[in-house]
PDB file of C-alpha atoms in Angstrom:
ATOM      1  CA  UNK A 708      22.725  64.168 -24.701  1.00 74.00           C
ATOM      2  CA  UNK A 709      25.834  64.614 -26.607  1.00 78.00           C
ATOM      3  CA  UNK A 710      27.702  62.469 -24.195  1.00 79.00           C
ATOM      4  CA  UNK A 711      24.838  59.534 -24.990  1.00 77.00           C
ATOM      5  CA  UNK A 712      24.904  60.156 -28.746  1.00 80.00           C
ATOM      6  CA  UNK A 713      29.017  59.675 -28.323  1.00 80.00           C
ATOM      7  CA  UNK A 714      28.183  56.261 -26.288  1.00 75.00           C
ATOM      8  CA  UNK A 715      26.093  54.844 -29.084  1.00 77.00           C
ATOM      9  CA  UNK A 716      27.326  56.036 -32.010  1.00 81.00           C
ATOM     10  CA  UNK A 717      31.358  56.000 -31.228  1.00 83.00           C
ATOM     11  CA  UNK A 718      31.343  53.321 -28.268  1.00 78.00           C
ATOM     12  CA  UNK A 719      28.822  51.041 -29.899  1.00 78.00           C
ATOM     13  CA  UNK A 720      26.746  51.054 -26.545  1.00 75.00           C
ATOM     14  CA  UNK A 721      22.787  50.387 -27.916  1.00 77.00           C
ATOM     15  CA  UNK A 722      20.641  52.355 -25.638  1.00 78.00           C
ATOM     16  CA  UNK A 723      17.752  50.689 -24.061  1.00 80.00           C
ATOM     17  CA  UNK A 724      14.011  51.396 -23.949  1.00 79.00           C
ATOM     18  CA  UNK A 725      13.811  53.113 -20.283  1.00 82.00           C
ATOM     19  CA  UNK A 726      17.684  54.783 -21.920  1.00 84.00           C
ATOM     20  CA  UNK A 727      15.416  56.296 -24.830  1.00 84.00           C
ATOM     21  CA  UNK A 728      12.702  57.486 -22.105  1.00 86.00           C
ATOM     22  CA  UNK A 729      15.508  59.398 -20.693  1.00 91.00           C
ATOM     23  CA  UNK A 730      16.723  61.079 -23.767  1.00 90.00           C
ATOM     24  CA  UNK A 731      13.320  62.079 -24.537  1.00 90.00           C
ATOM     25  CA  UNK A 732      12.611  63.626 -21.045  1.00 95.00           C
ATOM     26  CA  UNK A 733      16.392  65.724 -21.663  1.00 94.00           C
ATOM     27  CA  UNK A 734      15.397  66.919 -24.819  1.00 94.00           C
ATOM     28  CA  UNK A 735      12.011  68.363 -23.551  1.00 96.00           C
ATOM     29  CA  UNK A 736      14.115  69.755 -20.876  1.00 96.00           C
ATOM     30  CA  UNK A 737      15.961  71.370 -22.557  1.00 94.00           C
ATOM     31  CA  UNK A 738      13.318  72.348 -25.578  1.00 95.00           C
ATOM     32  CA  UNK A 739      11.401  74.153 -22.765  1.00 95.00           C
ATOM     33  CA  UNK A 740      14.360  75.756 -21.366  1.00 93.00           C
ATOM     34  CA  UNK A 741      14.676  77.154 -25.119  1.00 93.00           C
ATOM     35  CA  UNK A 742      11.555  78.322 -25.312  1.00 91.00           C
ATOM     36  CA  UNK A 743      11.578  80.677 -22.082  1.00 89.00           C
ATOM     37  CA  UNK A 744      15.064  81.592 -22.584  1.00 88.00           C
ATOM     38  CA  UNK A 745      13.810  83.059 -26.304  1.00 89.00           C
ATOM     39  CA  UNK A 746      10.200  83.774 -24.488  1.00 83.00           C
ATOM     40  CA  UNK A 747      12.075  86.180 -21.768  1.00 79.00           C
ATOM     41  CA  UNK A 748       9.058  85.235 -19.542  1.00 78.00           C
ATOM     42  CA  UNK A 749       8.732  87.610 -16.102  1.00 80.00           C
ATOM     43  CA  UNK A 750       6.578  86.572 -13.302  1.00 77.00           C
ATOM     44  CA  UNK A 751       3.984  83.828 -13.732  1.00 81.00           C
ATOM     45  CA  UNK A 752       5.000  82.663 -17.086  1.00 84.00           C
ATOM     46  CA  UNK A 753       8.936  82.381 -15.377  1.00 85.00           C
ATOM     47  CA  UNK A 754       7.408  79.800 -13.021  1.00 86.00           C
ATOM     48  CA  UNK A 755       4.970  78.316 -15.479  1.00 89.00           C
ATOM     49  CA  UNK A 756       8.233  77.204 -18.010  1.00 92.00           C
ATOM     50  CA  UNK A 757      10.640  75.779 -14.587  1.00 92.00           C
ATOM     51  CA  UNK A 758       7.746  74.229 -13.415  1.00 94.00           C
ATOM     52  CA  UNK A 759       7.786  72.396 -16.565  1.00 95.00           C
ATOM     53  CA  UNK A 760      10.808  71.438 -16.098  1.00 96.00           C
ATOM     54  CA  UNK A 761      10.910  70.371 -12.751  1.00 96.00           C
ATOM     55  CA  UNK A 762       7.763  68.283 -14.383  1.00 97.00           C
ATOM     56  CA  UNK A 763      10.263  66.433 -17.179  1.00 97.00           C
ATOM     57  CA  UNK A 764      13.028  66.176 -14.549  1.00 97.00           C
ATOM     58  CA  UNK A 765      11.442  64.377 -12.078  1.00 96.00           C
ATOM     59  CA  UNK A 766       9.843  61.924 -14.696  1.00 94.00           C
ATOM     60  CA  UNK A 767      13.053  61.527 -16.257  1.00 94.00           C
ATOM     61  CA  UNK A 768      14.138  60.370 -12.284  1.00 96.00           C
ATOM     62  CA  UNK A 769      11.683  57.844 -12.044  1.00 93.00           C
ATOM     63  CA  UNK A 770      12.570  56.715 -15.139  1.00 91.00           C
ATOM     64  CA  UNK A 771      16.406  56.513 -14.447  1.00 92.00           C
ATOM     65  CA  UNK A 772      15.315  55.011 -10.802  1.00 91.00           C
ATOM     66  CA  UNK A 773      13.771  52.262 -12.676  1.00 87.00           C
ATOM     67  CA  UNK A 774      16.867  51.142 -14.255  1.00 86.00           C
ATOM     68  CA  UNK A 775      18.887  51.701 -11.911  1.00 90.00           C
ATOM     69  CA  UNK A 776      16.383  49.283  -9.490  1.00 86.00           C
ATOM     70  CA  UNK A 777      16.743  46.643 -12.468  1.00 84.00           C
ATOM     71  CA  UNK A 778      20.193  47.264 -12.708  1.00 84.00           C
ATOM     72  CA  UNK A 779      20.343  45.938  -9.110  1.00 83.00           C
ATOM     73  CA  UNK A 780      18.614  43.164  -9.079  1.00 79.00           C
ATOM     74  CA  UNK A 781      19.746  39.588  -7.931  1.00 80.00           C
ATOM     75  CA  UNK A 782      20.341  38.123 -11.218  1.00 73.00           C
ATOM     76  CA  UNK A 783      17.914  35.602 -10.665  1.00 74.00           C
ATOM     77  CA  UNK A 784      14.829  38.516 -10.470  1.00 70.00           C
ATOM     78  CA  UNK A 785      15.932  40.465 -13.913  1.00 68.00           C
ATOM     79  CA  UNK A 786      13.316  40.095 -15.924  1.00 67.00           C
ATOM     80  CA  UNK A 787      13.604  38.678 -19.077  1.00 66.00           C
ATOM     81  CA  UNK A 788      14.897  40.760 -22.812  1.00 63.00           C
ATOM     82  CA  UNK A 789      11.769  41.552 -24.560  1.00 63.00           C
ATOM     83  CA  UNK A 790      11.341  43.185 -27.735  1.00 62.00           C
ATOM     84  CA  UNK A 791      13.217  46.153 -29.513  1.00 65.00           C
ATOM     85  CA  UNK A 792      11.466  49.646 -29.473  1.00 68.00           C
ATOM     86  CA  UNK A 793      10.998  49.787 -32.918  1.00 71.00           C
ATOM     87  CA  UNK A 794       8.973  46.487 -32.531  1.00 72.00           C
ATOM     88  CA  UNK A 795       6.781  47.767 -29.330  1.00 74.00           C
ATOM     89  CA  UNK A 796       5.565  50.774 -31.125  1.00 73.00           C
ATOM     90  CA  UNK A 797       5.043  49.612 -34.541  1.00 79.00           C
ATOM     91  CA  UNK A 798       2.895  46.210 -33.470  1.00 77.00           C
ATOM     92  CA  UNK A 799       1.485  47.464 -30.216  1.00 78.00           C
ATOM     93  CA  UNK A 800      -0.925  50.247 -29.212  1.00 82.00           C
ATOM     94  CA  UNK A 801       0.914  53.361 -28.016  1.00 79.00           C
ATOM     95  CA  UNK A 802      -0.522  53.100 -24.622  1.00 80.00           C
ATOM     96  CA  UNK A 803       0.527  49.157 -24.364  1.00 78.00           C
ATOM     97  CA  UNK A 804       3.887  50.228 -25.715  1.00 76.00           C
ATOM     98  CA  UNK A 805       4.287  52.553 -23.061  1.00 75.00           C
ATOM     99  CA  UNK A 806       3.548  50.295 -20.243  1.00 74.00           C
ATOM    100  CA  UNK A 807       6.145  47.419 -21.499  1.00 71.00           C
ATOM    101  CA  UNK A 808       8.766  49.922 -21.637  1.00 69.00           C
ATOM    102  CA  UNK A 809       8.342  51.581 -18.928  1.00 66.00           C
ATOM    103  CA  UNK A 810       8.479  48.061 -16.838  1.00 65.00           C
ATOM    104  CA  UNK A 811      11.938  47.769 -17.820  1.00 60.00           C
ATOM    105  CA  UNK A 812      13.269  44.432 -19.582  1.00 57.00           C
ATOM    106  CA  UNK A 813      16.980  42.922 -19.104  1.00 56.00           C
ATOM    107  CA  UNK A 814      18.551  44.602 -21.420  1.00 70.00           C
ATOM    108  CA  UNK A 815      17.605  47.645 -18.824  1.00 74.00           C
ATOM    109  CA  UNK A 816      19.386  45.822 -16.175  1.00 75.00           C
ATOM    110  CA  UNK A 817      22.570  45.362 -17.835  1.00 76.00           C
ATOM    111  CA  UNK A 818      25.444  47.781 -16.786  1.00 78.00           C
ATOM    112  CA  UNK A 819      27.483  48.099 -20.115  1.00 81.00           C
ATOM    113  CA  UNK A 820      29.358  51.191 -18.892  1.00 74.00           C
ATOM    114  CA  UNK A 821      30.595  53.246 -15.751  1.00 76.00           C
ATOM    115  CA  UNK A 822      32.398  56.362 -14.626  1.00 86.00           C
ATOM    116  CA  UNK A 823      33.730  56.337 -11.348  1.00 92.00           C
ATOM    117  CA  UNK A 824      31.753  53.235 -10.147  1.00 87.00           C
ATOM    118  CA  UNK A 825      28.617  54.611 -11.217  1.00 90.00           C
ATOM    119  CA  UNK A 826      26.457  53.473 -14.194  1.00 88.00           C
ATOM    120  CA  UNK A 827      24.799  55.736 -16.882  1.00 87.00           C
ATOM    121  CA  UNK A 828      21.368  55.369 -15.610  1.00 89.00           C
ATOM    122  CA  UNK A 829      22.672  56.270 -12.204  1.00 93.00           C
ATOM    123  CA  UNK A 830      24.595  59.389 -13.477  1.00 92.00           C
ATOM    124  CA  UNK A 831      21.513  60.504 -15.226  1.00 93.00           C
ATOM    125  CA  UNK A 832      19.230  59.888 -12.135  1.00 95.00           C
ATOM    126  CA  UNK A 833      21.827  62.485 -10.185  1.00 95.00           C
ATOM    127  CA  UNK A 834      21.460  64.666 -13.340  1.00 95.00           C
ATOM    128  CA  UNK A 835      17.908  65.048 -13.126  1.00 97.00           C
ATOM    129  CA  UNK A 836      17.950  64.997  -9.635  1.00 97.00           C
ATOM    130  CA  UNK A 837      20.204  67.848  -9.855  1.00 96.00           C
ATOM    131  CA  UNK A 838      18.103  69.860 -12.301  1.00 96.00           C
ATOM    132  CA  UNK A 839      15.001  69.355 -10.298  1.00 97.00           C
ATOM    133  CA  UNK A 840      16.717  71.222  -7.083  1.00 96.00           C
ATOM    134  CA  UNK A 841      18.502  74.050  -9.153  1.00 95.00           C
ATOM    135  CA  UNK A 842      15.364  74.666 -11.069  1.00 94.00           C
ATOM    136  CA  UNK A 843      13.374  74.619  -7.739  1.00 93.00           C
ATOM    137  CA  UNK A 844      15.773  76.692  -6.056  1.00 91.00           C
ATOM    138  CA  UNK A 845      15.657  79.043  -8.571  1.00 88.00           C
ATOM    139  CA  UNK A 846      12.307  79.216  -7.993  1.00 83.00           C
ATOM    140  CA  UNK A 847      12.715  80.611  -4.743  1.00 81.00           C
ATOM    141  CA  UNK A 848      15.435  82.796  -5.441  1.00 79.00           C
ATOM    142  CA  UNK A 849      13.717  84.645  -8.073  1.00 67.00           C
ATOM    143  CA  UNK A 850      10.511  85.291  -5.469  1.00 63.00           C
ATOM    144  CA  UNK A 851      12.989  86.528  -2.545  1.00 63.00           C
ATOM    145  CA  UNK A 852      14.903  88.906  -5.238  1.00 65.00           C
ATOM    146  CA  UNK A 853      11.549  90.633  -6.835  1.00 61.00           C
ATOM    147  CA  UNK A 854      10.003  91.013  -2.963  1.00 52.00           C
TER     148      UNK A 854
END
């Protein structure tokens, strides 16, 4: 998140609807990681909270595996810009807001940065693909340590 807010806000680098989607799905990661770490949870309610997360990761995946399918695209199949988020959610029903973002647009498709040939949406599709295997091997490792 921090490295995002750096991107926009230093860089200059807008972030995109299906970008935003992503935040969102690291900051309920990480609000739920919070909340068990204060919570202490043993047992079912342990599971309950990274099962949560594993949840919020994988969306967040299939979020950043959207962009990163628009992001390579022929040119010719990009779909076209379509309107800001403000716009979507202000004139259109949440649920029809929801749907046009999520279909991506081609301001989703456009690479505007990269770190060792990768793009953002890429690194944050390893990200959550990362966090969805720790948290689930966690999982296991807890059961085989209180057996």
């Amino acid at each position: 998140m921090l490295f995002g807010l750096y991107l926009e806000h230093i860089q200059g680098l807008d972030p995109c609807p299906l970008c935003v989607f992503q935040r969102i799905a690291y900051i309920l990661i990480g609000l739920i990681a919070l909340i068990g770490a204060t919570h202490n949870p043993k047992d079912l309610f342990l599971v309950i909270y990274k099962f949560l997360i594993i949840i919020t990761a994988i969306t967040g995946a299939l979020i950043a595996g959207r962009q990163v399918w628009l992001q390579h695209l022929p040119p010719e199949l990009v779909p076209e810009c379509g309107p800001g988020l403000d716009y979507m959610l202000n004139v259109f029903p949440l649920s029809d807001a929801i749907k046009m973002i999520l279909s991506g647009s081609g301001e989703c498709a456009e690479v505007k940065w990269r770190f060792i040939g990768f793009s953002i949406a890429e690194w944050s599709l390893i990200m959550f693909i990362g966090i969805t295997v720790a948290t689930t091997l966690s999982i296991y490792v807890y059961k085989k340590n209180s057996v």
